XYZ file of C-alpha atoms in Angstrom:
237
model
C 40.589 -24.164 11.603
C 40.384 -23.763 15.365
C 37.090 -22.941 17.092
C 36.346 -23.026 20.799
C 33.024 -24.236 22.163
C 31.504 -20.742 22.158
C 32.495 -20.242 18.530
C 31.139 -23.651 17.553
C 27.807 -22.986 19.237
C 27.636 -19.563 17.601
C 28.455 -21.123 14.213
C 25.541 -23.569 14.447
C 23.266 -20.786 15.649
C 24.393 -18.666 12.689
C 23.581 -21.457 10.219
C 20.130 -21.951 11.767
C 19.530 -18.209 11.762
C 20.490 -17.899 8.090
C 17.948 -20.588 7.230
C 15.307 -18.591 9.075
C 16.385 -15.388 7.325
C 16.117 -17.102 3.932
C 12.650 -18.407 4.797
C 11.556 -14.960 5.977
C 12.834 -13.293 2.815
C 10.986 -15.841 0.668
C 7.776 -15.132 2.559
C 8.271 -11.380 2.151
C 8.935 -11.827 -1.566
C 5.794 -13.951 -1.927
C 3.674 -11.336 -0.147
C 5.091 -8.591 -2.353
C 4.496 -10.541 -5.571
C 1.886 -8.543 -7.547
C 0.689 -11.714 -9.300
C -0.286 -13.599 -6.124
C -3.950 -12.540 -6.397
C -4.309 -12.725 -10.179
C -7.281 -15.102 -10.022
C -9.172 -12.982 -7.502
C -8.491 -9.803 -9.465
C -9.787 -11.484 -12.611
C -12.916 -12.566 -10.735
C -13.344 -9.033 -9.454
C -13.082 -7.588 -12.962
C -15.472 -10.207 -14.346
C -18.045 -9.383 -11.670
C -17.651 -5.660 -12.304
C -18.271 -6.231 -16.012
C -21.242 -8.507 -15.297
C -22.646 -5.886 -12.927
C -22.524 -3.239 -15.662
C -24.244 -5.603 -18.095
C -26.930 -6.439 -15.529
C -27.489 -2.747 -14.790
C -27.770 -1.958 -18.491
C -30.261 -4.780 -18.981
C -32.336 -3.522 -16.041
C -32.293 0.017 -17.431
C -33.317 -1.253 -20.877
C -36.262 -3.196 -19.479
C -37.345 -0.283 -17.279
C -37.376 1.922 -20.383
C -39.412 -0.690 -22.259
C -41.815 -0.844 -19.333
C -42.182 2.924 -19.339
C -42.883 2.990 -23.068
C -45.366 0.108 -22.813
C -47.221 1.864 -19.976
C -47.316 5.070 -21.997
C -48.743 3.206 -25.001
C -51.277 1.519 -22.737
C -52.293 4.857 -21.243
C -52.837 6.293 -24.741
C -54.980 3.328 -25.754
C -57.033 3.583 -22.568
C -57.495 7.315 -23.137
C -58.617 6.644 -26.701
C -61.032 3.952 -25.507
C -62.508 6.321 -22.943
C -62.857 9.031 -25.577
C -64.537 6.683 -28.090
C -66.877 5.280 -25.449
C -67.936 8.814 -24.541
C -68.407 9.677 -28.199
C -70.416 6.500 -28.760
C -72.679 7.289 -25.848
C -73.329 10.784 -27.183
C -73.656 9.798 -30.859
C -77.048 9.858 -32.613
C -75.669 8.664 -35.943
C -75.827 4.942 -36.591
C -73.019 5.239 -39.124
C -70.785 6.981 -36.590
C -71.754 4.444 -33.965
C -70.720 1.538 -36.197
C -67.386 3.177 -36.860
C -66.798 3.851 -33.160
C -67.749 0.301 -32.207
C -65.329 -1.104 -34.789
C -62.567 1.119 -33.475
C -63.317 0.113 -29.890
C -62.927 -3.553 -30.845
C -59.560 -2.780 -32.412
C -58.500 -0.738 -29.373
C -59.588 -3.508 -26.997
C -57.458 -5.992 -28.916
C -54.529 -3.562 -28.850
C -55.011 -3.023 -25.126
C -54.898 -6.758 -24.510
C -51.679 -7.078 -26.505
C -50.096 -4.217 -24.584
C -51.138 -5.682 -21.234
C -49.590 -9.038 -22.180
C -46.437 -7.314 -23.348
C -46.276 -5.256 -20.153
C -46.668 -8.394 -18.032
C -43.876 -10.131 -19.959
C -41.582 -7.125 -19.561
C -42.425 -6.971 -15.856
C -41.393 -10.621 -15.417
C -38.153 -10.058 -17.332
C -37.469 -6.948 -15.272
C -37.943 -8.832 -12.023
C -35.487 -11.509 -13.170
C -33.003 -8.829 -14.299
C -33.219 -7.016 -10.959
C -32.701 -10.265 -9.041
C -29.681 -11.033 -11.207
C -28.264 -7.563 -10.643
C -28.699 -7.837 -6.865
C -27.050 -11.264 -6.798
C -24.066 -10.097 -8.831
C -23.793 -7.006 -6.646
C -23.807 -9.141 -3.503
C -21.176 -11.472 -4.956
C -18.973 -8.515 -5.842
C -19.361 -6.992 -2.389
C -18.374 -10.286 -0.787
C -15.356 -10.653 -3.066
C -14.306 -7.029 -2.509
C -14.548 -7.540 1.252
C -12.569 -10.778 1.038
C -9.829 -9.146 -1.051
C -9.681 -6.244 1.402
C -9.498 -8.637 4.371
C -6.683 -10.610 2.755
C -4.804 -7.413 1.846
C -5.018 -6.146 5.425
C -3.922 -9.512 6.845
C -1.010 -9.690 4.416
C 0.022 -6.137 5.253
C 0.137 -7.043 8.943
C 2.073 -10.221 8.139
C 4.505 -8.202 6.022
C 5.101 -5.732 8.832
C 5.711 -8.610 11.251
C 8.100 -10.377 8.866
C 10.106 -7.225 8.159
C 10.323 -6.489 11.870
C 11.508 -10.047 12.493
C 14.059 -9.729 9.704
C 15.525 -6.642 11.363
C 15.869 -8.587 14.608
C 17.487 -11.467 12.720
C 19.987 -9.094 11.113
C 20.881 -7.681 14.523
C 21.295 -11.184 15.959
C 23.403 -12.204 12.962
C 25.805 -9.364 13.621
C 26.180 -10.555 17.198
C 26.872 -14.126 16.090
C 29.381 -12.873 13.537
C 31.368 -11.274 16.314
C 31.193 -14.456 18.409
C 32.525 -16.755 15.659
C 35.374 -14.384 14.782
C 36.581 -12.978 11.464
C 38.421 -16.046 10.170
C 35.599 -18.508 10.789
C 32.980 -16.054 9.554
C 34.895 -15.516 6.298
C 35.056 -19.281 5.762
C 31.355 -19.531 6.602
C 30.383 -16.750 4.160
C 32.353 -18.394 1.350
C 30.355 -21.579 1.801
C 27.073 -19.760 2.374
C 27.033 -18.661 -1.262
C 26.766 -22.351 -2.259
C 24.219 -23.534 0.298
C 24.053 -24.313 4.005
C 27.474 -23.298 5.277
C 27.669 -25.096 8.611
C 26.160 -28.138 10.212
C 26.507 -30.649 12.984
C 27.849 -34.147 12.586
C 25.334 -36.501 14.155
C 25.603 -40.283 13.832
C 27.943 -39.876 10.858
C 25.363 -37.645 9.100
C 26.004 -34.021 8.122
C 22.989 -31.926 9.131
C 23.790 -29.429 6.356
C 23.404 -31.834 3.408
C 21.894 -34.884 5.158
C 24.492 -37.197 3.612
C 26.183 -39.894 5.697
C 29.949 -39.932 5.819
C 31.738 -43.090 4.765
C 33.906 -44.876 7.308
C 37.165 -43.364 6.102
C 35.892 -39.761 6.188
C 34.227 -40.311 9.541
C 37.390 -41.753 11.092
C 39.473 -38.906 9.726
C 37.147 -36.282 11.211
C 36.799 -38.159 14.494
C 40.566 -38.035 14.956
C 40.630 -34.250 14.793
C 41.011 -32.261 17.997
C 37.766 -31.179 19.634
C 38.484 -27.539 18.863
C 39.224 -28.234 15.193
C 36.460 -27.547 12.660
C 35.989 -30.212 10.031
C 34.619 -29.942 6.506
C 31.862 -32.147 5.130
C 33.386 -34.144 2.234
C 30.087 -33.944 0.341
C 28.890 -30.335 0.731
C 32.032 -28.685 2.203
C 30.014 -27.231 5.106
C 31.886 -26.457 8.295
C 31.163 -29.351 10.640
C 30.750 -29.077 14.392
C 30.981 -32.342 16.324
């Protein structure tokens, strides 16, 4: 198959361009793969679930704190009432009863104060945990958003480049001519369709030609395209 120097140069450029097009399409496919961020999405869901649990725990402890404070207020009110009654009482029997009740109320007050302190400590830990999980989720959300925006820009750039490649490919197709392009396309379905013979090595498959094949190709006219005996790529010398 005859090919002048312009056609040969265009053929090598076409092969190099097709490699770049294939690489670009792979990158586009990778960016459009919905599973590429599976791990981050799982982390995001786990943090969202943990945040709900932490919020529920905080709410539960705040409710316990409210109830404990209410119970403490009632005990303190009862103590104040009994102390006033004791001060105004003239009956020794009533006084003994009030004093006994005040002892019981004092013990109950102490228990409630200890319980309130314990709940307060748990609530502080729960709030700290909630804030930490919230901060972690915000950071992950921001990171996912940043990556999504960067990938969207990369996707736009790749698609724009692919359009330019397609335009350039059409130009090279015209330069190589219909016959050579048809032969090139037939081989392109099997791999790299054209390469350069350099130091007895085919740049398409990277295999070295044996002496017989190399001599046979070397004896061809300069404007005659050869075929690689290993990969069948069109060879430019």
